[in-house]
C-alpha atoms as a PDB file:
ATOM      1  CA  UNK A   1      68.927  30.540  64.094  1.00  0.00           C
ATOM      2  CA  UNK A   2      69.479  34.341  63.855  1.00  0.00           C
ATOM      3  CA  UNK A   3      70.457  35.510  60.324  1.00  0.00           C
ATOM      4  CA  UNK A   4      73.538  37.554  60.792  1.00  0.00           C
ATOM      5  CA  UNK A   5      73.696  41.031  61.288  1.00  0.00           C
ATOM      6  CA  UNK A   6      74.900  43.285  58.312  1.00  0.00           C
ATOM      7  CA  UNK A   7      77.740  44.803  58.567  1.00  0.00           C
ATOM      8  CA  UNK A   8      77.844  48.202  59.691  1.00  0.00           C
ATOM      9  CA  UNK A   9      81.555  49.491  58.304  1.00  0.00           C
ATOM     10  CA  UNK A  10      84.753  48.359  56.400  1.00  0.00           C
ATOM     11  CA  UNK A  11      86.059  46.792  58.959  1.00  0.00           C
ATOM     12  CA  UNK A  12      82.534  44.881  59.407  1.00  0.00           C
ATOM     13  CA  UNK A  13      82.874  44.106  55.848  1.00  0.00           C
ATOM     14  CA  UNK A  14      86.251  42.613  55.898  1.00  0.00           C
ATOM     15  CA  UNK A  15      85.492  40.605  59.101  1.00  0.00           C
ATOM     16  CA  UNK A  16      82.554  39.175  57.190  1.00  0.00           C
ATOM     17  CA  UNK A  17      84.181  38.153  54.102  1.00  0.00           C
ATOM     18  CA  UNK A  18      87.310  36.589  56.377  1.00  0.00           C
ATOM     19  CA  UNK A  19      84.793  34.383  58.643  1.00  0.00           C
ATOM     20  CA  UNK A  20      82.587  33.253  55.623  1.00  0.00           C
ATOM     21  CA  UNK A  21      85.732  32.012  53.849  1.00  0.00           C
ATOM     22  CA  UNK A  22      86.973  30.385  56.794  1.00  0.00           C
ATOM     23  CA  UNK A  23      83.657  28.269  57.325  1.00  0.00           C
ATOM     24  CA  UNK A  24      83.781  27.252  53.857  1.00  0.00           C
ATOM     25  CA  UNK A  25      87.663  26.401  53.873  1.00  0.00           C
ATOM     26  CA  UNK A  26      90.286  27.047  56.397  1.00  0.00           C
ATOM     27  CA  UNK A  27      92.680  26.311  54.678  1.00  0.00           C
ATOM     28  CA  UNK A  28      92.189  28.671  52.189  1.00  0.00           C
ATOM     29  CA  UNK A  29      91.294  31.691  54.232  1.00  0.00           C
ATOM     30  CA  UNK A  30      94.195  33.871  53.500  1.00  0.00           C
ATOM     31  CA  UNK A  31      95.390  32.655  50.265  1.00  0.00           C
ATOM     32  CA  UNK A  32      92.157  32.649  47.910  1.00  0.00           C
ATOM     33  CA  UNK A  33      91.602  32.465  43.721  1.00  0.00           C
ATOM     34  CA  UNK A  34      91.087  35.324  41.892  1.00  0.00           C
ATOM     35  CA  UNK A  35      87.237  33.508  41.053  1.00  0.00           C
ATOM     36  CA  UNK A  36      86.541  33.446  45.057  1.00  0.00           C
ATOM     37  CA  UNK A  37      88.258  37.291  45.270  1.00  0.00           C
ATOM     38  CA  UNK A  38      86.004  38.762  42.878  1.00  0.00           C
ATOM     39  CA  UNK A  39      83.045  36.993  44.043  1.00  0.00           C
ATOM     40  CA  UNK A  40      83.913  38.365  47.792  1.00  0.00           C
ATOM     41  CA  UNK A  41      84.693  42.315  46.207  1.00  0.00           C
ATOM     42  CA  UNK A  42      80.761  41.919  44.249  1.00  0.00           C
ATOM     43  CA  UNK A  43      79.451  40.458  47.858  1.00  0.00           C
ATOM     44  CA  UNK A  44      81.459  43.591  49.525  1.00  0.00           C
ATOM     45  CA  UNK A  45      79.871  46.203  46.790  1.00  0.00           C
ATOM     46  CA  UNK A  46      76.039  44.864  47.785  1.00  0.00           C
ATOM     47  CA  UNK A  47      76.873  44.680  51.425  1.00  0.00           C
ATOM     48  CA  UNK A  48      77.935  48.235  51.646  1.00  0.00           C
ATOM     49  CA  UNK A  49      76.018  50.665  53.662  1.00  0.00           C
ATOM     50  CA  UNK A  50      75.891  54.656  53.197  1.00  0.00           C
ATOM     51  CA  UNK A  51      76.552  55.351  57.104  1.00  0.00           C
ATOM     52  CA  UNK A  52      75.437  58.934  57.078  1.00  0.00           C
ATOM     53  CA  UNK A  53      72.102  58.138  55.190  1.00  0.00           C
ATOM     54  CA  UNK A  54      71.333  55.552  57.588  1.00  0.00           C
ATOM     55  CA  UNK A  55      71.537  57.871  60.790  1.00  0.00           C
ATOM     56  CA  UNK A  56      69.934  60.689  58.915  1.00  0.00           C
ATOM     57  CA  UNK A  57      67.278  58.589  58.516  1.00  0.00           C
ATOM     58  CA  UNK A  58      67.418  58.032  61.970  1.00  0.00           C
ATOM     59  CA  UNK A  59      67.661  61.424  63.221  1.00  0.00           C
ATOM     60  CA  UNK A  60      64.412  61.986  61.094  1.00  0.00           C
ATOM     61  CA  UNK A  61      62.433  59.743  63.007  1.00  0.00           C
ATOM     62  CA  UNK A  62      63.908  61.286  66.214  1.00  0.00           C
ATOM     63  CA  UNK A  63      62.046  64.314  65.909  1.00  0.00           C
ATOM     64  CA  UNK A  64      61.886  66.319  69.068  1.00  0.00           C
ATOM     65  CA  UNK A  65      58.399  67.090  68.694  1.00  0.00           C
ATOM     66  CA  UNK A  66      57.506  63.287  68.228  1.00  0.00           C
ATOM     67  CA  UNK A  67      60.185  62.255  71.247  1.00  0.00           C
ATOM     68  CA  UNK A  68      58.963  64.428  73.477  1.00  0.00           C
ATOM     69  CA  UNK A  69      54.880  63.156  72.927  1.00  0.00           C
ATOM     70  CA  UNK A  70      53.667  60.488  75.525  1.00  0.00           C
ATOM     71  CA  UNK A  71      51.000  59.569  72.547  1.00  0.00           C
ATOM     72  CA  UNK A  72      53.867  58.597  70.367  1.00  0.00           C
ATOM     73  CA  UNK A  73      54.381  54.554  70.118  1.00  0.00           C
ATOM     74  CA  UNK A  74      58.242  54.428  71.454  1.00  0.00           C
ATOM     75  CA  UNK A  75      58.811  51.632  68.756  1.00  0.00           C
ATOM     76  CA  UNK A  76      60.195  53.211  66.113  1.00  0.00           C
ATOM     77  CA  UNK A  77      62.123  55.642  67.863  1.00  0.00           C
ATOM     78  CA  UNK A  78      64.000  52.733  69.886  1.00  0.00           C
ATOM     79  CA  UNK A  79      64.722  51.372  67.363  1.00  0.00           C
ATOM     80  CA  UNK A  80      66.323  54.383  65.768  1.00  0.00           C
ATOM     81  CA  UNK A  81      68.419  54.803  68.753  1.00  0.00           C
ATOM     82  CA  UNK A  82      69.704  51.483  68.502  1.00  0.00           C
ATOM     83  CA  UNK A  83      70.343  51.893  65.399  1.00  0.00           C
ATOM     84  CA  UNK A  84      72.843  54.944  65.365  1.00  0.00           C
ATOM     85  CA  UNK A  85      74.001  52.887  68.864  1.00  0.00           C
ATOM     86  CA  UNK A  86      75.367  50.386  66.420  1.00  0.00           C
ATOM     87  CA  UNK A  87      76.646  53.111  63.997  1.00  0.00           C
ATOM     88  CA  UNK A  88      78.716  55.138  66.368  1.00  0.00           C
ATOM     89  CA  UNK A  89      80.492  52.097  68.142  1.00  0.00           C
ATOM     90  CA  UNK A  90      83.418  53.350  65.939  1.00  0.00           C
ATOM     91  CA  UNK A  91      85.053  56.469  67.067  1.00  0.00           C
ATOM     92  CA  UNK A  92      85.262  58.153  63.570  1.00  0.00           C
ATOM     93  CA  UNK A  93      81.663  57.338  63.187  1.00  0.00           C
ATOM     94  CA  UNK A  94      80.826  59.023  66.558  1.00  0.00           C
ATOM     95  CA  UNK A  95      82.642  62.079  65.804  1.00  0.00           C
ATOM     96  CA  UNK A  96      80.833  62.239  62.081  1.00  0.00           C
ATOM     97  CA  UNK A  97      77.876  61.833  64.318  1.00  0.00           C
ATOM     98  CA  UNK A  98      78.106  65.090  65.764  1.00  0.00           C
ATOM     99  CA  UNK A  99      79.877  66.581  62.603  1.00  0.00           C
ATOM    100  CA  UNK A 100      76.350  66.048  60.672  1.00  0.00           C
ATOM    101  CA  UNK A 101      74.554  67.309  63.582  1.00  0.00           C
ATOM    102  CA  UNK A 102      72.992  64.735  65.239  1.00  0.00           C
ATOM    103  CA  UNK A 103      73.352  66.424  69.346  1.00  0.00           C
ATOM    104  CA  UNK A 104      70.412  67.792  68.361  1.00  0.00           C
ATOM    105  CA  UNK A 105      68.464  64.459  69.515  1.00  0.00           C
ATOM    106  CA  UNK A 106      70.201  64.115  73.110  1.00  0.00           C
ATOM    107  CA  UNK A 107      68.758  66.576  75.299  1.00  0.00           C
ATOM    108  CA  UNK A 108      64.753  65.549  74.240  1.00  0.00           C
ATOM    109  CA  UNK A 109      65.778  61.975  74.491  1.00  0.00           C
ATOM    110  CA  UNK A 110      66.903  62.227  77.898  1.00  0.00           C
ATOM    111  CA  UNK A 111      63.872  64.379  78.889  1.00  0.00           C
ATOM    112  CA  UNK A 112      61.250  61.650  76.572  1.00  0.00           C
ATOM    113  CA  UNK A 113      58.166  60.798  78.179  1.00  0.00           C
ATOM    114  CA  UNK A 114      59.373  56.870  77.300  1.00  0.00           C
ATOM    115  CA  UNK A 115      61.310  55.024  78.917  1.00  0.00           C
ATOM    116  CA  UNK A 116      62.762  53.019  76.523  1.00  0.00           C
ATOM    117  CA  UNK A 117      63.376  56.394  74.953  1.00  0.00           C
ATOM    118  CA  UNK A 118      65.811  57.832  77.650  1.00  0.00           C
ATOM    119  CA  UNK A 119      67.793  54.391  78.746  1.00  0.00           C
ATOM    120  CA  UNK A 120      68.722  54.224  74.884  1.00  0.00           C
ATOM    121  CA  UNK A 121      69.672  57.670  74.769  1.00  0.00           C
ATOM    122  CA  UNK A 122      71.530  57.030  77.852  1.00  0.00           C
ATOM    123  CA  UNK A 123      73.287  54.136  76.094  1.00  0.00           C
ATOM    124  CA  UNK A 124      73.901  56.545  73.275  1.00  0.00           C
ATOM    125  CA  UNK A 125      75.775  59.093  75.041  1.00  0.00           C
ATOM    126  CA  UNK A 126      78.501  56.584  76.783  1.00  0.00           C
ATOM    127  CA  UNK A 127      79.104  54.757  73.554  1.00  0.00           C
ATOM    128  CA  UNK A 128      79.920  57.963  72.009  1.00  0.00           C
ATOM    129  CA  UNK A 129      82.035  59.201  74.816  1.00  0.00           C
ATOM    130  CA  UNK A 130      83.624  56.415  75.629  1.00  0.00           C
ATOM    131  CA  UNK A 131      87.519  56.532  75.483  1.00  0.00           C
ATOM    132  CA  UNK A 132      86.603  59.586  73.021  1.00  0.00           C
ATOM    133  CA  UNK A 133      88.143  62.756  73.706  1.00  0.00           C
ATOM    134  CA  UNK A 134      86.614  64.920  71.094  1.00  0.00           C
ATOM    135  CA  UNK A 135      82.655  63.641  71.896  1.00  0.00           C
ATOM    136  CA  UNK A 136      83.405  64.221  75.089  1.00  0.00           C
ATOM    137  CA  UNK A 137      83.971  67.709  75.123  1.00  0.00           C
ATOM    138  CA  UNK A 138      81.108  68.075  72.259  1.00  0.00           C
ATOM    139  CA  UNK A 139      78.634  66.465  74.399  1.00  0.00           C
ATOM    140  CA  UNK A 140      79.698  68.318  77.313  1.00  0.00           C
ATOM    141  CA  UNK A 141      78.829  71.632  74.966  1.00  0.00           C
ATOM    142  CA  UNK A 142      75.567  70.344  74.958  1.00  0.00           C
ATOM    143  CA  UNK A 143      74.583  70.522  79.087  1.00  0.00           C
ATOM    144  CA  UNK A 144      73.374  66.899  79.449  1.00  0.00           C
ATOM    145  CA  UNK A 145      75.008  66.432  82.302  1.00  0.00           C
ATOM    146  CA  UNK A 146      72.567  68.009  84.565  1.00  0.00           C
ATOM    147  CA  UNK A 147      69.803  66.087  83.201  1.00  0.00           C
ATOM    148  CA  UNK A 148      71.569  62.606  83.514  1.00  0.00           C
ATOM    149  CA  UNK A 149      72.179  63.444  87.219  1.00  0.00           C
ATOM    150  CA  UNK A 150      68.363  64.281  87.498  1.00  0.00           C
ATOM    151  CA  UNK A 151      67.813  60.640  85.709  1.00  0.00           C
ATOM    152  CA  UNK A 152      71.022  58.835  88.058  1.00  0.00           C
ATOM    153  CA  UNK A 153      68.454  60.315  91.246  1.00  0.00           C
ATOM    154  CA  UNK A 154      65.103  60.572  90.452  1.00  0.00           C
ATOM    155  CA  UNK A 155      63.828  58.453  86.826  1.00  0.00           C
ATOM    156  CA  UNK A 156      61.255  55.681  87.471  1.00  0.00           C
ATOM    157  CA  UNK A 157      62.735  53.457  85.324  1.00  0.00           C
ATOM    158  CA  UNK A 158      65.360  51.649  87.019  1.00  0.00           C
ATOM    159  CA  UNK A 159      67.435  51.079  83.129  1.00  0.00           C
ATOM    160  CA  UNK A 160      67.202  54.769  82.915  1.00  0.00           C
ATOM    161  CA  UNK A 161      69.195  55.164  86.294  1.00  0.00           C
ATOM    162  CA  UNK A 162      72.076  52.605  85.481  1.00  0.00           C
ATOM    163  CA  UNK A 163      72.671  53.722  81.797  1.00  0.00           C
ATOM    164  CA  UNK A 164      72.142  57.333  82.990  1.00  0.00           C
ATOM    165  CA  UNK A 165      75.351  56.822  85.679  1.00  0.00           C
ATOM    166  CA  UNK A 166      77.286  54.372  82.655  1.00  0.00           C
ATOM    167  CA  UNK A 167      77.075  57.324  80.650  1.00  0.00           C
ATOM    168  CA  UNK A 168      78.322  60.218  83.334  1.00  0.00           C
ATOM    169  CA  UNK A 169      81.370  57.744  84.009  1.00  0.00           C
ATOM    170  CA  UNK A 170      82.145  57.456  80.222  1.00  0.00           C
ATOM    171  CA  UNK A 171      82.007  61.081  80.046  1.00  0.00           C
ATOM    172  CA  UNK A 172      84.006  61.879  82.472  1.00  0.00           C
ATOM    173  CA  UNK A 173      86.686  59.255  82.345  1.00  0.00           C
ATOM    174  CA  UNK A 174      90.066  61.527  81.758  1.00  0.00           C
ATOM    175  CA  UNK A 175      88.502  64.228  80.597  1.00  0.00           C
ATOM    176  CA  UNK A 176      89.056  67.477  83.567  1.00  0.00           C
ATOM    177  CA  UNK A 177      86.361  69.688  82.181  1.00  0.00           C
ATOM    178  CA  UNK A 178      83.553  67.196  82.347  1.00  0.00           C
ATOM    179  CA  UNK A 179      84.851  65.823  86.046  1.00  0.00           C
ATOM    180  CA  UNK A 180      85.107  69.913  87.092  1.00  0.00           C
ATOM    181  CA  UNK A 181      81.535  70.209  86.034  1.00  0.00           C
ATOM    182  CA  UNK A 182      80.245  67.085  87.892  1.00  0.00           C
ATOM    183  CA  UNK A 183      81.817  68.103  90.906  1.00  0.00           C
ATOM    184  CA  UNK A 184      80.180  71.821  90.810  1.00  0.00           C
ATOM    185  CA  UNK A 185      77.313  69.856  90.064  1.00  0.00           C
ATOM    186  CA  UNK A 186      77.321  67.624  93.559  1.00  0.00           C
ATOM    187  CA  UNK A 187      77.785  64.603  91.595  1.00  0.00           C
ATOM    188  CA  UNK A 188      79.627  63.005  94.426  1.00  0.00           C
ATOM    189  CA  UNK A 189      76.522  62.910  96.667  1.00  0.00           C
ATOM    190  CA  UNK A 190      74.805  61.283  93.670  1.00  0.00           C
ATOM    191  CA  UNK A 191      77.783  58.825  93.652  1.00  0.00           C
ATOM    192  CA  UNK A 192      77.023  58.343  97.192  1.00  0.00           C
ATOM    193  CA  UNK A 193      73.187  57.961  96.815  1.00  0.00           C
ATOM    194  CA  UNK A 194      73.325  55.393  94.043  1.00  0.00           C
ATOM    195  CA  UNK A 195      75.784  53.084  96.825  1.00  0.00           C
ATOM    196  CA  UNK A 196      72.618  53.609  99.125  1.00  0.00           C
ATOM    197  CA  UNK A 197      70.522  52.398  96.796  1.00  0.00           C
ATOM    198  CA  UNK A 198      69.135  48.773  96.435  1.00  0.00           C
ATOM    199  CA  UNK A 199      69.920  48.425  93.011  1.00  0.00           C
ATOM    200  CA  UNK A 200      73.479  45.925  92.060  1.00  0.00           C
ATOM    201  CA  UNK A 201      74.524  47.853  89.270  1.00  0.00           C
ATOM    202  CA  UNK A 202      74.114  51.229  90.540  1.00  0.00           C
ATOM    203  CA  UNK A 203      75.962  50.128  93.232  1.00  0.00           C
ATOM    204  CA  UNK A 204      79.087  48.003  91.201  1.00  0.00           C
ATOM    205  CA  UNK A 205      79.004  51.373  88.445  1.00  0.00           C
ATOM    206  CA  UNK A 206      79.571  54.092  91.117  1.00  0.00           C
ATOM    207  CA  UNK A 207      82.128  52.226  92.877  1.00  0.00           C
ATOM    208  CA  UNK A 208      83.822  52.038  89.304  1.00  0.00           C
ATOM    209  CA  UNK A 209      83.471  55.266  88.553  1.00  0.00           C
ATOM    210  CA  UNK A 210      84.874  56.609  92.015  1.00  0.00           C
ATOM    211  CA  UNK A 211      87.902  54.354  91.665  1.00  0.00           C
ATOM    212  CA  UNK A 212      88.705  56.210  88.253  1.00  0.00           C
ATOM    213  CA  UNK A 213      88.232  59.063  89.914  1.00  0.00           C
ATOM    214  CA  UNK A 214      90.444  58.835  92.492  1.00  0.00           C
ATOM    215  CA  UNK A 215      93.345  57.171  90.444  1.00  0.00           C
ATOM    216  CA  UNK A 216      92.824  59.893  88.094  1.00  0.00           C
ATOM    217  CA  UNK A 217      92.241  63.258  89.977  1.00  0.00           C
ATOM    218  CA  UNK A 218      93.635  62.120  93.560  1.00  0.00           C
ATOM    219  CA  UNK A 219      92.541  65.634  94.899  1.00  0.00           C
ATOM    220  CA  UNK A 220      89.183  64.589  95.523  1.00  0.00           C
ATOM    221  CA  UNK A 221      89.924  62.014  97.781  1.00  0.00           C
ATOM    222  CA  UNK A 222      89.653  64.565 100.646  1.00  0.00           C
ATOM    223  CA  UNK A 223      86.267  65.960  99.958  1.00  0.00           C
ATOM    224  CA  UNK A 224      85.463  61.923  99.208  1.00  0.00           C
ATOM    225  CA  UNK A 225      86.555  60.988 102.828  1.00  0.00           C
ATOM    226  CA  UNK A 226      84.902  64.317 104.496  1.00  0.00           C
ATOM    227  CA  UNK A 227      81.597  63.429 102.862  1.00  0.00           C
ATOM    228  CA  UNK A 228      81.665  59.812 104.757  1.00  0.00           C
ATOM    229  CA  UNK A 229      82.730  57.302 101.505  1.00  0.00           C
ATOM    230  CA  UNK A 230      85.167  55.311 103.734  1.00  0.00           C
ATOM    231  CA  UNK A 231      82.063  54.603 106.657  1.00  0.00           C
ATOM    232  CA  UNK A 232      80.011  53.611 103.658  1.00  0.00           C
ATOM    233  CA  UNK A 233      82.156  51.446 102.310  1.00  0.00           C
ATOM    234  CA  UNK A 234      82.676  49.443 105.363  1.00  0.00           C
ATOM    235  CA  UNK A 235      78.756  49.516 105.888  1.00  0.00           C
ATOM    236  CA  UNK A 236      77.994  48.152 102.749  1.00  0.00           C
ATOM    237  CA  UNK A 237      81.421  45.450 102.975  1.00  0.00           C
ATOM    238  CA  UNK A 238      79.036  44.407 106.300  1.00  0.00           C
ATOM    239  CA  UNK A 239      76.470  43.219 104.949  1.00  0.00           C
ATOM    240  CA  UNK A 240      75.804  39.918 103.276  1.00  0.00           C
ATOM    241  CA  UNK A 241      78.813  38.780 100.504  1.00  0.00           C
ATOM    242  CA  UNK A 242      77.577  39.519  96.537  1.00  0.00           C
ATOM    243  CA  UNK A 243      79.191  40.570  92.978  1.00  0.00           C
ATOM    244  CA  UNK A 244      78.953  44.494  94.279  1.00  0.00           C
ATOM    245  CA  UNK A 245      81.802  43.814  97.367  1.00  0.00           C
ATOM    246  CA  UNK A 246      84.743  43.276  94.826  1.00  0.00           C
ATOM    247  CA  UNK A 247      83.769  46.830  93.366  1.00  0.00           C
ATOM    248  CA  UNK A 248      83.676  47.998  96.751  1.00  0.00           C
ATOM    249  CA  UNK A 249      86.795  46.989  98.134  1.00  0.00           C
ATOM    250  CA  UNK A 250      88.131  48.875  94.593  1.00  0.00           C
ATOM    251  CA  UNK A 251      87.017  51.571  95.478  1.00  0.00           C
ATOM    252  CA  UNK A 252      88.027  51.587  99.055  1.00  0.00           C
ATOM    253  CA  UNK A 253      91.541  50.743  98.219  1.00  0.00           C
ATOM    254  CA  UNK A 254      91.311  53.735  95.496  1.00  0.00           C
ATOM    255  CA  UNK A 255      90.616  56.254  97.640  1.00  0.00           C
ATOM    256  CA  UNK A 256      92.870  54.786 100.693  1.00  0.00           C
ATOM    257  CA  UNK A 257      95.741  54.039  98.805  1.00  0.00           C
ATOM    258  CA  UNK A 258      97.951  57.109  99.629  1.00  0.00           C
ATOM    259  CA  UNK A 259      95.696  59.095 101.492  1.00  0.00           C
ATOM    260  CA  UNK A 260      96.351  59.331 105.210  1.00  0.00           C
ATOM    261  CA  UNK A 261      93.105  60.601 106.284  1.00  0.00           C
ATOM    262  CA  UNK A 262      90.932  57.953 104.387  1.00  0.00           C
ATOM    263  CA  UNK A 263      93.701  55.664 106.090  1.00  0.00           C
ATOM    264  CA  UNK A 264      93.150  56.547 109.415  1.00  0.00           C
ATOM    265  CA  UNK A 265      89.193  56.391 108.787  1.00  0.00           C
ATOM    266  CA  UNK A 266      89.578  53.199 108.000  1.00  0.00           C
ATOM    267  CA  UNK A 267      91.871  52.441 111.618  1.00  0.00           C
ATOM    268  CA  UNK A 268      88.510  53.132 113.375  1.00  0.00           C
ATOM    269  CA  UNK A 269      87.979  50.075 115.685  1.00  0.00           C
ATOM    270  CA  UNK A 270      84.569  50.423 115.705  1.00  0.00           C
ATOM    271  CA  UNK A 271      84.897  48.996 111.922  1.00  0.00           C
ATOM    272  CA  UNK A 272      86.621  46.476 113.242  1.00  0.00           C
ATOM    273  CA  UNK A 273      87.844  46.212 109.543  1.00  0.00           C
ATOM    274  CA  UNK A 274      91.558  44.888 109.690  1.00  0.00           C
ATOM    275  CA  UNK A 275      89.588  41.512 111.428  1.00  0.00           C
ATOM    276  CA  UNK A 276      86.799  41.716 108.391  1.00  0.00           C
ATOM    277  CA  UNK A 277      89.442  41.575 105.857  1.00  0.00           C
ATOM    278  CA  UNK A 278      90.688  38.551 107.287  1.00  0.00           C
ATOM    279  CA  UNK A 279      88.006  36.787 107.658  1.00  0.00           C
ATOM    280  CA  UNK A 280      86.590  37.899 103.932  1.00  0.00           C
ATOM    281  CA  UNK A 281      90.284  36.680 102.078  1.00  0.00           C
ATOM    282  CA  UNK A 282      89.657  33.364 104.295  1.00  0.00           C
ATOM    283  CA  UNK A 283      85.973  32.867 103.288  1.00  0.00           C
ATOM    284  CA  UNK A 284      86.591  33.422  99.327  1.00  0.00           C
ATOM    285  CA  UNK A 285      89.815  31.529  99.623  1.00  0.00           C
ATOM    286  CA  UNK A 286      88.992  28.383  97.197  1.00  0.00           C
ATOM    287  CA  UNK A 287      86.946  30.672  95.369  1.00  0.00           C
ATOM    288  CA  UNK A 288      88.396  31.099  91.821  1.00  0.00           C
ATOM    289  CA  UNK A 289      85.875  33.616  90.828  1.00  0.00           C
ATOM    290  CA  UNK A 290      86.537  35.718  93.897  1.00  0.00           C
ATOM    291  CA  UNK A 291      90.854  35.593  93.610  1.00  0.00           C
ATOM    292  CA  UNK A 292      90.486  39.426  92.642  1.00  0.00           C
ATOM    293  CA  UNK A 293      88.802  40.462  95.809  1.00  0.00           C
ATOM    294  CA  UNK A 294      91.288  38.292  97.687  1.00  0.00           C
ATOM    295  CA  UNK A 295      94.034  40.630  95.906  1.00  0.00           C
ATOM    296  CA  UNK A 296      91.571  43.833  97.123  1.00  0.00           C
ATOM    297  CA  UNK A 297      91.920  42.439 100.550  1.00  0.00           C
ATOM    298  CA  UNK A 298      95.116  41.974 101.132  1.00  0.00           C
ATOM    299  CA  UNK A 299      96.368  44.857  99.569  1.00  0.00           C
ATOM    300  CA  UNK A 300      93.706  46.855 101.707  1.00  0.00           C
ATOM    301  CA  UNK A 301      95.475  45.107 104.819  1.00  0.00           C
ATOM    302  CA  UNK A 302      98.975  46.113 103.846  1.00  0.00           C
ATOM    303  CA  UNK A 303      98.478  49.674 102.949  1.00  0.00           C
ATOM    304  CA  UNK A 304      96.119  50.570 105.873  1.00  0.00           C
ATOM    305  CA  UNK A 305      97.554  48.766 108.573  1.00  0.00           C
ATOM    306  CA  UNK A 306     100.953  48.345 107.365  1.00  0.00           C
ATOM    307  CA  UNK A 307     102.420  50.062 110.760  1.00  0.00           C
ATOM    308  CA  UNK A 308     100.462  47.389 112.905  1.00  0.00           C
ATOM    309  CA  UNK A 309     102.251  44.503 111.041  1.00  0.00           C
ATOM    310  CA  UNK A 310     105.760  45.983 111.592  1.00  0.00           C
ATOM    311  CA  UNK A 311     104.477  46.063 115.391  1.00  0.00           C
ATOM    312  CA  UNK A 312     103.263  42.818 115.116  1.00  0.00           C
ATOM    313  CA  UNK A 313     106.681  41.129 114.568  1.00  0.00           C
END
């Protein structure tokens, strides 16, 4: 059995001292002696943990110099990357983060000779951007977004790829300035690559991230369908059913949902996709699991061939 981890803040603390007190006695959990209340504030006091010394010591280890050396063991710098990882989970954390300088460390991560190096960095950046406003536009200050594209496309390690994307869609996620600069950086055809590619997640995180980005910004829908998303989506809906088609069909519906162009794409009857639909919500019909891409594929009938259904009757 795994000892538990140490808490990393108050809140860590509190949750802690609330679960050990209920193991012991349930019934006591919330109403405790002042004996069991001063033995939990002197547990508290020697559980603390000085945050900013801990990723300072960190960021130490994370020299560029030593991040950027393929003789370097990758060890110890992991595990210094998990480490803040943990840390910054909290949003006031991840803003102190870049308050006591730590950016310094993303742009040689992401460019580190290791792999484990630059998936953890990756990691990194989209827990510190993640529904985070201010470390958004901080980390967009610091250009990474041109070398996580490079990684999305081109780094050997496929961890590297799929963290590299996770943290692009964090980044972006309601935040204009970072989606301006991915589109004036082509990011869509590396959206449209990573579908292409053999890889599950990269497929199931770029549909996510287009569907956010369409409900969010619904103006790019028509460079979306000009580039060819709608044909591959149907191409990829084709081919043999897995956990990447309910992202898909997201994504579809996204970018069809109000947009009479993608709409009448998606009328071609060489896609033959009104009878696909069909035959997917009848195929995953007793499948609990797969209820939410039933929902997909209905609501993908009714909003792209509503007209044929008035016909119909």
């Amino acid at each position: 059995m795994e000892p538990p981890r140490q808490p990393r803040d108050m809140q860590g603390l509190l949750r802690f001292a609330i679960e050990g007190t209920a193991a012991e006695d349930p019934t006591t959990a919330t109403s405790m002696s002042e004996e069991r209340r001063r033995w939990l504030e002197e547990a508290l006091r020697g559980l603390s943990v000085d945050v900013v010394a801990e990723i300072s010591k960190s960021l130490n280890i994370l020299n560029p110099d030593r991040v950027e050396s393929p003789e370097e063991d990758p060890q110890e710098m992991e595990e210094a990357l998990e480490s803040i990882t943990d840390f910054v989970d909290s949003i006031d954390t991840a803003n102190d983060f870049h308050k006591i300088g730590g950016f310094f460390i993303l742009i040689p991560c992401l460019n580190s000779p290791h792999d484990g190096v630059r998936w953890r960095c990756g990691q990194l950046i989209a827990t510190i951007t993640q529904n985070n406003p201010y470390c958004q536009q901080q980390v967009l200050k610091e250009d990474v977004m041109p070398t996580l594209l490079k990684m999305l496309e081109n780094d050997g390690c496929v961890e590297a790829r799929i963290k590299a994307l996770y943290a692009l869609s964090c980044l972006t996620r309601e935040c204009a300035e970072a989606q301006d600069v991915f589109v004036n950086l082509d990011g869509f055809s590396s959206l449209l690559r990573a579908l292409q590619s053999s890889i599950e997640k990269l497929k199931i995180k770029a549909s996510f991230m287009l569907t956010c980005l369409c409900n969010e910004n619904p103006s790019y829908k028509d460079t979306l369908c000009d580039m060819g998303f709608v044909e591959q989506f149907v191409a990829l809906l084709q081919r043999e059913h897995d956990p990447t088609h309910e992202h898909l069909l997201a994504a579809l519906l996204a970018l069809s949902h109000g947009h009479q162009p993608s709409i009448e794409e998606c009328r071609r009857s060489e896609f033959l996709l009104r009878e696909f639909l069909d035959n997917r919500i009848e195929m995953i019909a007793d499948r609990d699991e797969c209820q939410e891409e039933a929902e997909y594929c209905r609501t993908l009938l009714s909003v792209i061939f509503k007209e044929d259904s008035v016909e119909d009757r």
